[in-house]
Amino acid sequence: MDTSEPGSAAEEEEEKVTEPRPRTRSNPEGAEDRALSAQASVGNRSEGEGEAASADDSPQGTAVPDGTAWPGPVSPTEVQVKTPRVNCPEKVIICLDLAEEMALPKLESFNGSKTNALNISQKMIEMFVRTKHKIDKCHEFALVVVNNDATWLSGFTSDPREVCSCLYDLETVVCKSFSI
């Protein structure tokens, strides 16, 4: 037998609904206020946009309990650089020093084997070139080596195998002087 009043269920629901908290330092964006509407707007933003990217949602000059004000928007005299949202073809010049110190076995790996800086540099450059090539096949790479003078070893190419073949043919040189 139900003895509850007909209006009590509605009153309980009203008690569950909390009032939105004001924007404070501990709750700058009104997180509880956005929790309910966040699910509806998940797919509405394009890549790279969000709360941090939209300046119209930020509080401007809102006073907080201790009397200080929130910082306003960026001044119009400050320069802002916008990066493109697409991959642009890049021309990357890789410069490698072939001094004799690069061949000294002074670097030790986790298993105790010693290697030199030239071998590590070659492997690192190969990983970089192959990864950049996977991101965008239009990226071009050139290899410059420095020993007694600076020399273009390979011109700009988008073929990572060509850059890597030039890279692994390198040997260090005893250098007495250097001139650009």
Tab-separated table of C-alpha atoms in Angstrom:
chain	number	residue	atom	x	y	z
A	1	MET	CA	0.000	0.000	0.000
A	2	ASP	CA	1.480	3.286	-1.131
A	3	THR	CA	1.158	6.120	1.388
A	4	SER	CA	3.302	8.692	-0.402
A	5	GLU	CA	1.813	11.923	-1.591
A	6	PRO	CA	1.383	12.360	-5.341
A	7	GLY	CA	3.605	15.465	-5.445
A	8	SER	CA	6.561	13.981	-3.508
A	9	ALA	CA	8.216	12.330	-6.547
A	10	ALA	CA	8.349	15.655	-8.339
A	11	GLU	CA	9.793	17.338	-5.258
A	12	GLU	CA	12.553	14.699	-4.996
A	13	GLU	CA	13.542	15.288	-8.628
A	14	GLU	CA	13.737	19.029	-8.016
A	15	GLU	CA	16.062	18.438	-5.067
A	16	LYS	CA	18.386	16.308	-7.236
A	17	VAL	CA	18.846	19.100	-9.768
A	18	THR	CA	21.666	21.255	-8.449
A	19	GLU	CA	22.070	24.896	-9.139
A	20	PRO	CA	24.970	25.652	-11.518
A	21	ARG	CA	28.089	26.789	-9.709
A	22	PRO	CA	29.471	30.194	-10.632
A	23	ARG	CA	32.756	30.459	-12.507
A	24	THR	CA	35.535	30.586	-9.936
A	25	ARG	CA	39.220	29.742	-9.882
A	26	SER	CA	38.408	26.179	-8.882
A	27	ASN	CA	35.630	25.978	-11.497
A	28	PRO	CA	36.737	28.376	-14.281
A	29	GLU	CA	34.544	26.981	-17.021
A	30	GLY	CA	31.562	25.935	-14.942
A	31	ALA	CA	32.453	22.244	-15.404
A	32	GLU	CA	29.260	20.970	-13.818
A	33	ASP	CA	27.255	23.226	-16.121
A	34	ARG	CA	28.959	21.781	-19.194
A	35	ALA	CA	28.690	18.135	-18.114
A	36	LEU	CA	25.132	17.770	-19.350
A	37	SER	CA	25.595	19.623	-22.638
A	38	ALA	CA	29.004	18.101	-23.468
A	39	GLN	CA	27.532	14.934	-24.960
A	40	ALA	CA	25.371	16.856	-27.399
A	41	SER	CA	28.233	18.922	-28.791
A	42	VAL	CA	30.918	16.244	-29.154
A	43	GLY	CA	30.940	16.101	-32.956
A	44	ASN	CA	30.299	19.772	-33.619
A	45	ARG	CA	33.884	21.055	-33.472
A	46	SER	CA	36.442	20.797	-36.231
A	47	GLU	CA	39.921	19.520	-35.474
A	48	GLY	CA	42.047	21.982	-33.525
A	49	GLU	CA	39.113	23.848	-32.047
A	50	GLY	CA	37.963	23.585	-28.476
A	51	GLU	CA	37.415	25.618	-25.352
A	52	ALA	CA	40.985	26.910	-25.515
A	53	ALA	CA	40.577	27.992	-29.130
A	54	SER	CA	37.327	29.915	-28.688
A	55	ALA	CA	37.857	33.338	-27.194
A	56	ASP	CA	34.162	34.276	-26.945
A	57	ASP	CA	33.504	31.709	-24.195
A	58	SER	CA	36.202	33.060	-21.870
A	59	PRO	CA	35.146	35.261	-18.971
A	60	GLN	CA	36.265	38.841	-19.399
A	61	GLY	CA	36.862	40.878	-16.294
A	62	THR	CA	34.753	38.637	-14.028
A	63	ALA	CA	35.447	39.405	-10.374
A	64	VAL	CA	36.390	36.564	-8.063
A	65	PRO	CA	35.880	36.422	-4.277
A	66	ASP	CA	39.333	37.777	-3.366
A	67	GLY	CA	38.758	40.957	-5.414
A	68	THR	CA	41.068	40.244	-8.354
A	69	ALA	CA	39.788	40.042	-11.912
A	70	TRP	CA	40.180	37.309	-14.510
A	71	PRO	CA	42.664	38.170	-17.254
A	72	GLY	CA	40.965	39.552	-20.337
A	73	PRO	CA	41.553	38.601	-23.966
A	74	VAL	CA	44.927	38.997	-25.694
A	75	SER	CA	45.750	42.586	-26.576
A	76	PRO	CA	45.316	43.437	-30.282
A	77	THR	CA	48.982	44.498	-30.621
A	78	GLU	CA	50.239	40.972	-29.885
A	79	VAL	CA	51.001	38.924	-32.999
A	80	GLN	CA	49.404	35.496	-33.239
A	81	VAL	CA	50.661	33.000	-35.798
A	82	LYS	CA	48.127	30.547	-37.164
A	83	THR	CA	49.536	27.274	-38.393
A	84	PRO	CA	47.941	25.511	-41.344
A	85	ARG	CA	45.603	22.619	-40.600
A	86	VAL	CA	46.941	20.556	-43.481
A	87	ASN	CA	50.276	18.926	-44.166
A	88	CYS	CA	52.442	21.203	-46.258
A	89	PRO	CA	55.367	19.821	-48.270
A	90	GLU	CA	58.575	20.558	-46.375
A	91	LYS	CA	62.167	20.871	-47.529
A	92	VAL	CA	64.372	19.530	-44.744
A	93	ILE	CA	68.141	20.066	-44.756
A	94	ILE	CA	69.970	17.592	-42.527
A	95	CYS	CA	73.453	18.660	-41.479
A	96	LEU	CA	75.831	16.069	-40.032
A	97	ASP	CA	79.228	16.752	-38.473
A	98	LEU	CA	81.903	14.241	-39.500
A	99	ALA	CA	84.586	15.243	-37.001
A	100	GLU	CA	86.799	12.443	-35.736
A	101	GLU	CA	85.109	12.581	-32.307
A	102	MET	CA	81.984	11.147	-33.931
A	103	ALA	CA	83.811	7.811	-34.422
A	104	LEU	CA	85.016	7.383	-30.839
A	105	PRO	CA	83.228	4.483	-29.070
A	106	LYS	CA	82.163	6.500	-26.059
A	107	LEU	CA	78.429	5.762	-25.895
A	108	GLU	CA	77.276	2.642	-24.068
A	109	SER	CA	73.929	0.931	-24.631
A	110	PHE	CA	71.796	-0.832	-22.016
A	111	ASN	CA	73.336	-4.219	-22.807
A	112	GLY	CA	76.870	-2.874	-22.282
A	113	SER	CA	77.987	-2.684	-25.907
A	114	LYS	CA	79.760	0.499	-26.947
A	115	THR	CA	78.873	2.468	-30.039
A	116	ASN	CA	79.829	5.802	-31.507
A	117	ALA	CA	77.906	9.000	-32.122
A	118	LEU	CA	78.058	8.619	-35.913
A	119	ASN	CA	76.180	5.293	-35.879
A	120	ILE	CA	73.539	6.649	-33.521
A	121	SER	CA	73.164	9.805	-35.618
A	122	GLN	CA	72.775	7.743	-38.793
A	123	LYS	CA	70.055	5.573	-37.242
A	124	MET	CA	68.255	8.587	-35.793
A	125	ILE	CA	68.326	10.457	-39.122
A	126	GLU	CA	67.047	7.362	-40.938
A	127	MET	CA	64.123	7.024	-38.514
A	128	PHE	CA	63.344	10.736	-38.863
A	129	VAL	CA	63.420	10.675	-42.679
A	130	ARG	CA	61.323	7.516	-42.966
A	131	THR	CA	58.748	8.783	-40.447
A	132	LYS	CA	58.419	12.173	-42.159
A	133	HIS	CA	58.060	10.370	-45.501
A	134	LYS	CA	55.217	8.237	-44.106
A	135	ILE	CA	53.429	11.374	-42.895
A	136	ASP	CA	53.676	13.148	-46.250
A	137	LYS	CA	55.263	11.664	-49.365
A	138	CYS	CA	55.935	15.187	-50.719
A	139	HIS	CA	58.505	16.063	-48.030
A	140	GLU	CA	61.985	16.500	-49.520
A	141	PHE	CA	65.298	15.937	-47.769
A	142	ALA	CA	68.855	17.046	-48.475
A	143	LEU	CA	72.015	15.917	-46.725
A	144	VAL	CA	74.885	18.263	-45.882
A	145	VAL	CA	78.067	17.033	-44.212
A	146	VAL	CA	80.612	19.133	-42.382
A	147	ASN	CA	84.254	18.097	-42.145
A	148	ASN	CA	87.011	20.302	-43.625
A	149	ASP	CA	84.259	22.267	-45.330
A	150	ALA	CA	80.490	22.041	-45.749
A	151	THR	CA	79.411	19.817	-48.654
A	152	TRP	CA	75.994	19.089	-50.135
A	153	LEU	CA	76.022	15.310	-50.269
A	154	SER	CA	72.600	14.881	-51.820
A	155	GLY	CA	70.208	17.366	-53.330
A	156	PHE	CA	66.550	17.565	-52.360
A	157	THR	CA	64.809	14.250	-52.869
A	158	SER	CA	61.595	12.727	-51.596
A	159	ASP	CA	63.046	9.199	-51.702
A	160	PRO	CA	64.176	8.176	-48.200
A	161	ARG	CA	66.224	5.271	-49.590
A	162	GLU	CA	68.428	7.690	-51.511
A	163	VAL	CA	69.091	9.802	-48.415
A	164	CYS	CA	69.788	6.717	-46.286
A	165	SER	CA	72.175	5.198	-48.833
A	166	CYS	CA	74.211	8.418	-48.829
A	167	LEU	CA	74.016	8.517	-45.054
A	168	TYR	CA	75.490	5.071	-44.423
A	169	ASP	CA	78.421	5.623	-46.799
A	170	LEU	CA	79.863	8.328	-44.532
A	171	GLU	CA	83.085	8.083	-42.554
A	172	THR	CA	84.666	10.516	-40.160
A	173	VAL	CA	87.640	12.659	-41.179
A	174	VAL	CA	90.477	14.136	-39.158
A	175	CYS	CA	89.867	17.863	-39.419
A	176	LYS	CA	92.593	20.414	-38.757
A	177	SER	CA	90.630	23.533	-39.676
A	178	PHE	CA	87.190	24.470	-40.905
A	179	SER	CA	86.062	27.231	-43.227
A	180	ILE	CA	82.581	28.048	-44.352
